[in-house]
PDB file of C-alpha atoms and ligand atoms in Angstrom:
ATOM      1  CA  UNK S  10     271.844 222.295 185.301  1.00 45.00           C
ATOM      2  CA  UNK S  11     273.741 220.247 187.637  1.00 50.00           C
ATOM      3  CA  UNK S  12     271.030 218.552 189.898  1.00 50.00           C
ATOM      4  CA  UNK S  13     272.335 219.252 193.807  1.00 49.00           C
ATOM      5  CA  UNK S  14     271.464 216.544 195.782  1.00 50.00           C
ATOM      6  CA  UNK S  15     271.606 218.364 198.987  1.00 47.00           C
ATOM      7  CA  UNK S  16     269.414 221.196 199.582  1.00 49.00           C
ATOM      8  CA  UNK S  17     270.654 222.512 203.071  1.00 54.00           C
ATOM      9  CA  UNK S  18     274.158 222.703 202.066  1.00 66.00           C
ATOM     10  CA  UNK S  19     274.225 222.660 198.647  1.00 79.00           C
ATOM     11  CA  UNK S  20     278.199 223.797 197.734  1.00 92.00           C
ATOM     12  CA  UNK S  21     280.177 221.988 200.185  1.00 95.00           C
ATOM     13  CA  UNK S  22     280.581 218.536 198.478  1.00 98.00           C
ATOM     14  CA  UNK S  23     284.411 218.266 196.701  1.00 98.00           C
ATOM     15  CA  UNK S  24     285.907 215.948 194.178  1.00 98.00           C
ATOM     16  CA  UNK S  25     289.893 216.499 194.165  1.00 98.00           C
ATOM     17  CA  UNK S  26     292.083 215.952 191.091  1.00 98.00           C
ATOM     18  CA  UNK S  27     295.646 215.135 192.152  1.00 98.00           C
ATOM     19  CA  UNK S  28     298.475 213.466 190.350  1.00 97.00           C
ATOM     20  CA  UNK S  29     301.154 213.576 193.294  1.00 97.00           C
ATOM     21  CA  UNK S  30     301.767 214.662 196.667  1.00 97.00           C
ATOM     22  CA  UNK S  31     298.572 215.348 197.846  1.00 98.00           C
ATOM     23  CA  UNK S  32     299.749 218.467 199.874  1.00 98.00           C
ATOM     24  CA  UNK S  33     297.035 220.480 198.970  1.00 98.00           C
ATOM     25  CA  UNK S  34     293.970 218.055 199.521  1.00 98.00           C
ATOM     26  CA  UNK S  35     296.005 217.755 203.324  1.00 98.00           C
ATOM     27  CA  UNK S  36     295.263 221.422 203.522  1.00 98.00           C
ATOM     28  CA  UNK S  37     291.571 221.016 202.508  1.00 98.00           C
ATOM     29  CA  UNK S  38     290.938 218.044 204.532  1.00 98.00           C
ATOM     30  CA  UNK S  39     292.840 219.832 207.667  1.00 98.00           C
ATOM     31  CA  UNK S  40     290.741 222.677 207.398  1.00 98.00           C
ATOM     32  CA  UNK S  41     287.822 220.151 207.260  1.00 98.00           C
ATOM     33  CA  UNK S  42     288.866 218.548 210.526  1.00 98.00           C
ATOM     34  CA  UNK S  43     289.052 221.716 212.244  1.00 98.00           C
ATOM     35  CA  UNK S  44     285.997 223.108 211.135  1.00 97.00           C
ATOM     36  CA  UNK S  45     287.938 226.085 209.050  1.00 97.00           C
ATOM     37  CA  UNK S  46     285.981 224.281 206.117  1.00 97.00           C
ATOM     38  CA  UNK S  47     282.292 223.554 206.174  1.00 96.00           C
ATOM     39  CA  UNK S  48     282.504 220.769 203.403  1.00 97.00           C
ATOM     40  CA  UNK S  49     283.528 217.421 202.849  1.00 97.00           C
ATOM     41  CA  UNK S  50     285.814 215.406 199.995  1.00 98.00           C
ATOM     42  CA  UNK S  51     283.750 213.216 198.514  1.00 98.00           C
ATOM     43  CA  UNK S  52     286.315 211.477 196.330  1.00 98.00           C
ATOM     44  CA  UNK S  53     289.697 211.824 194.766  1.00 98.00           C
ATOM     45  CA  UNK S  54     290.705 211.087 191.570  1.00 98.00           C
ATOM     46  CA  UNK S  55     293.765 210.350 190.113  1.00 98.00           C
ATOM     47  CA  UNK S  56     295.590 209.528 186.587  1.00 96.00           C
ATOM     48  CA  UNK S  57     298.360 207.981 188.571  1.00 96.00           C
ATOM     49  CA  UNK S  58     297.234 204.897 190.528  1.00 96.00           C
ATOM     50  CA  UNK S  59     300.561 205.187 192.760  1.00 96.00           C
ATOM     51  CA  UNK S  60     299.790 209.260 194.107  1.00 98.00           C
ATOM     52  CA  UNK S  61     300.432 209.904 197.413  1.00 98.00           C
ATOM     53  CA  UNK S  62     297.360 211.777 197.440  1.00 98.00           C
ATOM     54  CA  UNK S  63     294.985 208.563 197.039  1.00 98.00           C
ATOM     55  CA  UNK S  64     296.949 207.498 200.791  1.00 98.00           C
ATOM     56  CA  UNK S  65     295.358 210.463 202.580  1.00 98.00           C
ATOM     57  CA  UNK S  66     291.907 209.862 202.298  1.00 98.00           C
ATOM     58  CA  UNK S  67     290.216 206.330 202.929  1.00 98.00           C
ATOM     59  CA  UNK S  68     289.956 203.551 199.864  1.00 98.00           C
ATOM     60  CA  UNK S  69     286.182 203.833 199.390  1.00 98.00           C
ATOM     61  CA  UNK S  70     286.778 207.762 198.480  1.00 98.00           C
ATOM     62  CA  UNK S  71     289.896 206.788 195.945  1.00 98.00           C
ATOM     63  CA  UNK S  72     289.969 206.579 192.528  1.00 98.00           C
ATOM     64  CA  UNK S  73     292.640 206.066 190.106  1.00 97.00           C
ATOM     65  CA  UNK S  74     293.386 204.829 186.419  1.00 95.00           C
ATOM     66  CA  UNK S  75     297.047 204.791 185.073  1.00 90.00           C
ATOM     67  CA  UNK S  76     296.428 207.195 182.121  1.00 83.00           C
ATOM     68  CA  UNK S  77     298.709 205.325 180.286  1.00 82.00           C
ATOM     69  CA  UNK S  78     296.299 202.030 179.980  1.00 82.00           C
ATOM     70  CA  UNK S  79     293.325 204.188 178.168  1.00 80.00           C
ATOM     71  CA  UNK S  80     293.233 204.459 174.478  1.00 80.00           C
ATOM     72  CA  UNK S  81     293.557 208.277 174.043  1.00 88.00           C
ATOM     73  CA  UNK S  82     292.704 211.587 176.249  1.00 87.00           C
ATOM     74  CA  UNK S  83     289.560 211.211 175.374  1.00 91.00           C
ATOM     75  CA  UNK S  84     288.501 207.826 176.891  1.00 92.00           C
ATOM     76  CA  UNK S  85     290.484 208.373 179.954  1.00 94.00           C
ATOM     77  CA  UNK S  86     288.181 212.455 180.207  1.00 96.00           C
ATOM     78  CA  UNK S  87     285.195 209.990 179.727  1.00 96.00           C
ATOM     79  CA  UNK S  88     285.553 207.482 182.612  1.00 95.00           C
ATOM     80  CA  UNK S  89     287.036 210.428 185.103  1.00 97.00           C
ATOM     81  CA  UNK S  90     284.020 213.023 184.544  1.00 98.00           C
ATOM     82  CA  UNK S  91     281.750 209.650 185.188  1.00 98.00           C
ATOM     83  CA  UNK S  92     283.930 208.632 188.485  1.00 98.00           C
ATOM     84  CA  UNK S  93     283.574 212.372 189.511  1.00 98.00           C
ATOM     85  CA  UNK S  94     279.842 212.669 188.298  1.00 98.00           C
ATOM     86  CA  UNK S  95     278.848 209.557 190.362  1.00 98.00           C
ATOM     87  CA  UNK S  96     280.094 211.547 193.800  1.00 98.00           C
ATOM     88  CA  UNK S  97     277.923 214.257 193.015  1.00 97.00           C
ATOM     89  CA  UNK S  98     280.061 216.949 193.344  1.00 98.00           C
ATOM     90  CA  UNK S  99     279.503 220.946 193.752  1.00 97.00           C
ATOM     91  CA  UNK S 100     283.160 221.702 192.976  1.00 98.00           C
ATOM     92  CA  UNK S 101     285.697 219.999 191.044  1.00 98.00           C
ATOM     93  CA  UNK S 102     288.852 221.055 192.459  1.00 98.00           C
ATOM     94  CA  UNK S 103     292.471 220.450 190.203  1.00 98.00           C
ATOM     95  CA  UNK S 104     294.676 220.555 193.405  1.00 98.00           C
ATOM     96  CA  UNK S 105     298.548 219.303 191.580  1.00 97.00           C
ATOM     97  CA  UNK S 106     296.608 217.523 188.723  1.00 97.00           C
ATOM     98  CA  UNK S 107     299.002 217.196 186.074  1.00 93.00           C
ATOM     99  CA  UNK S 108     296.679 216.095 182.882  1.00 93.00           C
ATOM    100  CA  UNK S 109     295.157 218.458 180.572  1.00 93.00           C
ATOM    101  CA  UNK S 110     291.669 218.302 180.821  1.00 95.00           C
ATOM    102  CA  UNK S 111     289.878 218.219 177.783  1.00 95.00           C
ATOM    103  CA  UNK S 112     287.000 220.147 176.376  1.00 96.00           C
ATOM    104  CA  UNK S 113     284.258 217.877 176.956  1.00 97.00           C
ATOM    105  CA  UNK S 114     285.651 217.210 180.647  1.00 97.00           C
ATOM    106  CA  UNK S 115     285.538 220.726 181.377  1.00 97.00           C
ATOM    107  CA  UNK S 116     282.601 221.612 179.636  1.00 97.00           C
ATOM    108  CA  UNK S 117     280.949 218.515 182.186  1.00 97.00           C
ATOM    109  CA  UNK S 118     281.757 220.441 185.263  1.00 98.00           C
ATOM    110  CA  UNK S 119     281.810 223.813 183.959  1.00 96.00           C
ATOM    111  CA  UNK S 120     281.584 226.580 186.866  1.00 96.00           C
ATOM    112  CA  UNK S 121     282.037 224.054 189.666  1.00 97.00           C
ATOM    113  CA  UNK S 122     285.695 223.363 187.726  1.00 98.00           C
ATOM    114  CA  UNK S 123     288.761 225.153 189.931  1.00 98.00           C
ATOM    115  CA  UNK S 124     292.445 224.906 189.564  1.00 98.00           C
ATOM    116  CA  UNK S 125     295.068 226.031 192.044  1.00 98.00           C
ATOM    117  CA  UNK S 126     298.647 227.225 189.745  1.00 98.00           C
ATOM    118  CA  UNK S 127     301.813 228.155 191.359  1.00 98.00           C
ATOM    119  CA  UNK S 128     302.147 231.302 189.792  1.00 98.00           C
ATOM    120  CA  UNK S 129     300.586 235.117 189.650  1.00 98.00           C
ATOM    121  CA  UNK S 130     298.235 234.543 186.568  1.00 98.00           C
ATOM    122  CA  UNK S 131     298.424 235.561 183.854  1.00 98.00           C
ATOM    123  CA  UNK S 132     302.128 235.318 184.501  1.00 98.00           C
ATOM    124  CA  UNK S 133     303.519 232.116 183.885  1.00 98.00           C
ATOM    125  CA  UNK S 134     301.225 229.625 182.747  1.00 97.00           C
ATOM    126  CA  UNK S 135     301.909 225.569 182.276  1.00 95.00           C
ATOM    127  CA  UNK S 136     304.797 223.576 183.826  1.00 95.00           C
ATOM    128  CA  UNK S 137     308.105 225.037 186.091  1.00 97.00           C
ATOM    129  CA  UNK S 138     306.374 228.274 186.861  1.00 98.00           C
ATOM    130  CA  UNK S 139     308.911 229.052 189.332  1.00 98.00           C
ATOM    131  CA  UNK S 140     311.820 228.288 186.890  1.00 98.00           C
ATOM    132  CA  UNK S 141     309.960 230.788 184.661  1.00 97.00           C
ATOM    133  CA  UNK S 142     309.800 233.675 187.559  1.00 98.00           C
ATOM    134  CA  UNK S 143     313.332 233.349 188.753  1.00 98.00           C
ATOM    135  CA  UNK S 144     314.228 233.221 184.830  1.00 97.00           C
ATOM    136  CA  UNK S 145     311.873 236.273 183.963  1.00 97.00           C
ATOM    137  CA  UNK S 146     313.380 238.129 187.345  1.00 97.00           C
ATOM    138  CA  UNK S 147     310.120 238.728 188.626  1.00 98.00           C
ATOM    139  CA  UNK S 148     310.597 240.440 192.324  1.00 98.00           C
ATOM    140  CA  UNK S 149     307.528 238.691 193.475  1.00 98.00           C
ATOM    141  CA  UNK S 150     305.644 234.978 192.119  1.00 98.00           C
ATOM    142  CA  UNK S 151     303.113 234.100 193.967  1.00 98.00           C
ATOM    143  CA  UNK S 152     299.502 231.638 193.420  1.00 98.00           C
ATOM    144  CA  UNK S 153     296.344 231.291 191.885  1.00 98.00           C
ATOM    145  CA  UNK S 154     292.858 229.517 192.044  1.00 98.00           C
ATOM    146  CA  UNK S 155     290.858 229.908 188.998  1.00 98.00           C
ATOM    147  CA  UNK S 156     287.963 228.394 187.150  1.00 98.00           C
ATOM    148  CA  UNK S 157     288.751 226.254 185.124  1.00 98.00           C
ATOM    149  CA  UNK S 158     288.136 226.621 181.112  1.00 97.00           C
ATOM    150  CA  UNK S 159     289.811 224.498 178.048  1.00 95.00           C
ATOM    151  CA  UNK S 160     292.576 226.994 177.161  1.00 96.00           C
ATOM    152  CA  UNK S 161     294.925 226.297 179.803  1.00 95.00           C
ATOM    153  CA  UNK S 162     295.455 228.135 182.774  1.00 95.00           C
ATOM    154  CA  UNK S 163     293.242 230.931 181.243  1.00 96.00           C
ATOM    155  CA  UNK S 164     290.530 230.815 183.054  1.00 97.00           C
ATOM    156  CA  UNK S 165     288.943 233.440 185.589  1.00 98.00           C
ATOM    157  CA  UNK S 166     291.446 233.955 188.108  1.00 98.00           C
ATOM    158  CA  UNK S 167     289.088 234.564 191.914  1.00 98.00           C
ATOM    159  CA  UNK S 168     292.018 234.650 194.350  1.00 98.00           C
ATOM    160  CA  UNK S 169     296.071 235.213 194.626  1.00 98.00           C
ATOM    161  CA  UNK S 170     298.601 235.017 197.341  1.00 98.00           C
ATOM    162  CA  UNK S 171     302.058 236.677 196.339  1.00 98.00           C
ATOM    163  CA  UNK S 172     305.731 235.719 197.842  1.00 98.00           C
ATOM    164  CA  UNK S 173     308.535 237.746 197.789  1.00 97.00           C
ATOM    165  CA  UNK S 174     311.240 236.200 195.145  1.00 98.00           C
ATOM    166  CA  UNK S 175     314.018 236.539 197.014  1.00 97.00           C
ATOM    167  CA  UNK S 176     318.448 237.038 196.014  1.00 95.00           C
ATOM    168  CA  UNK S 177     320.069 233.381 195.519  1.00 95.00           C
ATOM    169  CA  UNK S 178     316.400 231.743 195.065  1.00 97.00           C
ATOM    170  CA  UNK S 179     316.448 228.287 193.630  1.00 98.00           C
ATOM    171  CA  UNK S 180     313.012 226.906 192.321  1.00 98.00           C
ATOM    172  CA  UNK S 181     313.443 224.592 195.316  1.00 98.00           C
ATOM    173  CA  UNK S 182     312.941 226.894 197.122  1.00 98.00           C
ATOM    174  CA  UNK S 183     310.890 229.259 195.547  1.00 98.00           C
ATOM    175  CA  UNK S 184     308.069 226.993 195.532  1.00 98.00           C
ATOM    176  CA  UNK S 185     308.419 225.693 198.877  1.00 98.00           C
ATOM    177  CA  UNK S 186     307.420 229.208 199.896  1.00 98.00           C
ATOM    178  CA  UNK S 187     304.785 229.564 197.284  1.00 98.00           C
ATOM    179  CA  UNK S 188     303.312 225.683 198.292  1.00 98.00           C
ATOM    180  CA  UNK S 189     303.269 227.752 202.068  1.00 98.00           C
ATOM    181  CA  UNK S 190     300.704 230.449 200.519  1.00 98.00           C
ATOM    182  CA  UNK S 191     299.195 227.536 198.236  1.00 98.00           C
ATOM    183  CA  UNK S 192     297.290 226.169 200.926  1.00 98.00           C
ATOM    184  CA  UNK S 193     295.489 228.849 202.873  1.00 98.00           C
ATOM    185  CA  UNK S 194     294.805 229.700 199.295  1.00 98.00           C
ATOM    186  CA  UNK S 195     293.250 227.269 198.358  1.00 98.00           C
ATOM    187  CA  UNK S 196     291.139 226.634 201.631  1.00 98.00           C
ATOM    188  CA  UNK S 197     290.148 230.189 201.889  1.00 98.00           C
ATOM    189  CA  UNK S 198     288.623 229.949 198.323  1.00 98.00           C
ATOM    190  CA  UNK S 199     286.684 226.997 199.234  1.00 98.00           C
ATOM    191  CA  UNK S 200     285.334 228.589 202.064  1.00 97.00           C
ATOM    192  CA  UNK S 201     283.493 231.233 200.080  1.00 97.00           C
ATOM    193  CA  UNK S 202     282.884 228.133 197.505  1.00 97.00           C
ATOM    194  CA  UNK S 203     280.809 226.262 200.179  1.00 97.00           C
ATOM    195  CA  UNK S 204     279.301 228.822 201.666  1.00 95.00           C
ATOM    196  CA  UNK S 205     277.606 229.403 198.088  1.00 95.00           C
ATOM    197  CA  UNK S 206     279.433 233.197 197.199  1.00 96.00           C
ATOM    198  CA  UNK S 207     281.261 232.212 194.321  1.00 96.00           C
ATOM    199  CA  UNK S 208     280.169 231.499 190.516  1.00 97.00           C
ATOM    200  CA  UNK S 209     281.887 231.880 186.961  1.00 97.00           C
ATOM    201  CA  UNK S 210     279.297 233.920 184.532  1.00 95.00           C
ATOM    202  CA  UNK S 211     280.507 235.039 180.827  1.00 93.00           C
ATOM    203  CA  UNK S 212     284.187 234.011 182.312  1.00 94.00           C
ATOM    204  CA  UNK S 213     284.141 236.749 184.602  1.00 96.00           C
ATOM    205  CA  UNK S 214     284.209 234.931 188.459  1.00 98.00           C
ATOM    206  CA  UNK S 215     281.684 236.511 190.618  1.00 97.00           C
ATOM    207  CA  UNK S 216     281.858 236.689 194.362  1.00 97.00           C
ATOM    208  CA  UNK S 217     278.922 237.395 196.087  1.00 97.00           C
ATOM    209  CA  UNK S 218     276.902 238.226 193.073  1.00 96.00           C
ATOM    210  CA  UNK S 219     279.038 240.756 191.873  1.00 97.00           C
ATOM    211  CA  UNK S 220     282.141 240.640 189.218  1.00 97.00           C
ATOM    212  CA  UNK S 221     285.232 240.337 190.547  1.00 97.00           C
ATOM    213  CA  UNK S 222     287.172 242.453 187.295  1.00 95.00           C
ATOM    214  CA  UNK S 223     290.682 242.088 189.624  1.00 96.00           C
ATOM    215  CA  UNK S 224     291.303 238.885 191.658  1.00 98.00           C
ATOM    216  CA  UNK S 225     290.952 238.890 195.502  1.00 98.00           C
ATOM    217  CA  UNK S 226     294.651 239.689 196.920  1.00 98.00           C
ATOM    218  CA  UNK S 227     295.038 237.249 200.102  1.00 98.00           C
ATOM    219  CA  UNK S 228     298.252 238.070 202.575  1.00 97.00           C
ATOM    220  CA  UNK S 229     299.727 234.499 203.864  1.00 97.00           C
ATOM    221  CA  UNK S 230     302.913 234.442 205.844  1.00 91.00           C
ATOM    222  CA  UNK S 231     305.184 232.180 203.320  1.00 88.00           C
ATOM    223  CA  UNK S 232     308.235 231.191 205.937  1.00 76.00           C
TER     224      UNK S 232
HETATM  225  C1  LIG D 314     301.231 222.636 193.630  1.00 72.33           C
HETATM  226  O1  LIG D 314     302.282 223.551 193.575  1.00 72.33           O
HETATM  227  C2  LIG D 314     300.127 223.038 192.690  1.00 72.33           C
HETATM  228  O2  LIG D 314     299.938 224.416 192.613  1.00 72.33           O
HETATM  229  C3  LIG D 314     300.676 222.538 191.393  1.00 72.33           C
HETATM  230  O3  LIG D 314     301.259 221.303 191.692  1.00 72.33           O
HETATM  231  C4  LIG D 314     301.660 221.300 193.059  1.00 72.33           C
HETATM  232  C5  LIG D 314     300.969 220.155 193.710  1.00 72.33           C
HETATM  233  O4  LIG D 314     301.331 219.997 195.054  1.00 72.33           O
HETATM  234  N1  LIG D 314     299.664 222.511 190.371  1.00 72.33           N
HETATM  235  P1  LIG D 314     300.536 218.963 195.967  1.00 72.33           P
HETATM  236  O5  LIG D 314     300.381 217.677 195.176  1.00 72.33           O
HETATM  237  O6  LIG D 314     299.219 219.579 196.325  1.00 72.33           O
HETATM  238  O7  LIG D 314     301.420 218.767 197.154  1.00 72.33           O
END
């Protein structure tokens, strides 16, 4: 059992994954600074030493091997779940974190594990999800935050935020509407995640004690 260090406020400590941009950790540490978000990052970790995301938060909190320079998956899993483990985390949040995570990793942090995916899960799983609704003609894509498990993308889904795909879409812009929905997403999911509603059980993802057998639908404007 994961030993929380913090007994008045025991969710509200998050790691962040991130492999790029960063735009989602802005959103949670935004919603941080204006006291949308009752929580605080306590470290982000990336596989690619040069992510913008490591520039928005303050060196002490950064973290960062080049992938590339470990021996296998498994030695780079093994010195991330330590970096993460030492900040004590209650959630592990994926937010544009690129790298598989293997089993052990996710095992580690199992139930404190999310992932935000550009897409309406189970639609479109993996890479160029917006590629894959334009090709598929879906008339509406949309995002996810799930728990994550080791199948990929698979696991319970808690909350969605649909766009409109509209006539003439390119991915470009496809998923600069989607990114739009992405982050009040993703915030609004880690509200309920610090305020202690939210756990995985038997892979079902229970909000406020109870089952949630259809994700939560959240409306976002996407323009
Ligand atoms: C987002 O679309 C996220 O859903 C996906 O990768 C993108 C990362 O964007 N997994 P950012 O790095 O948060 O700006």
């Amino acid at each position: 059992m994961h030993d929380r260090k913090l007994p008045l406020t025991p969710f509200r400590r998050i790691a962040v994954l991130a492999s790029g941009r960063g735009s989602n950790l802005q959103a949670i540490l935004d919603a941080i600074a204006a006291q949308r978000l009752d929580a605080e990052v306590v470290g982000v970790f990336s596989d690619k030493p040069r992510a913008r995301a490591l520039q928005r938060v303050p060196p002490p909190l950064r973290w960062a091997r080049d992938a590339k320079s470990c021996p296998d998956r498994a030695a780079f899993d093994a010195d991330l779940a330590d970096a993460v483990d030492a900040v004590q985390p209650d959630w592990v949040v994926c937010a544009g974190y690129l790298r598989i995570l293997g089993a052990p990793f996710v095992a580690r942090f199992s139930g404190r594990l999310l992932n935000i995916h550009p897409s309406l899960l189970p639609a479109h799983r993996g890479l160029r999800t917006h590629a894959q609704a334009i090709a598929a003609g879906d008339a509406v894509h949309g995002a996810s935050v799930h728990f994550v498990i080791p199948e990929l993308d698979a696991g319970a889904v808690i909350a969605q935020a649909a766009v409109a795909v509209l006539p003439g879409d390119s991915t470009d812009m496809l998923a600069a509407r989607v990114l739009c929905v992405e982050h009040p997403l993703l915030v609004s999911v880690l509200q309920m995640a610090a305020s202690g509603r939210i756990a995985e059980q038997h892979g079902l993802a229970i909000l406020d004690g109870q089952p949630l057998f259809t994700p939560l639908r959240l409306e976002f404007d996407a323009s």
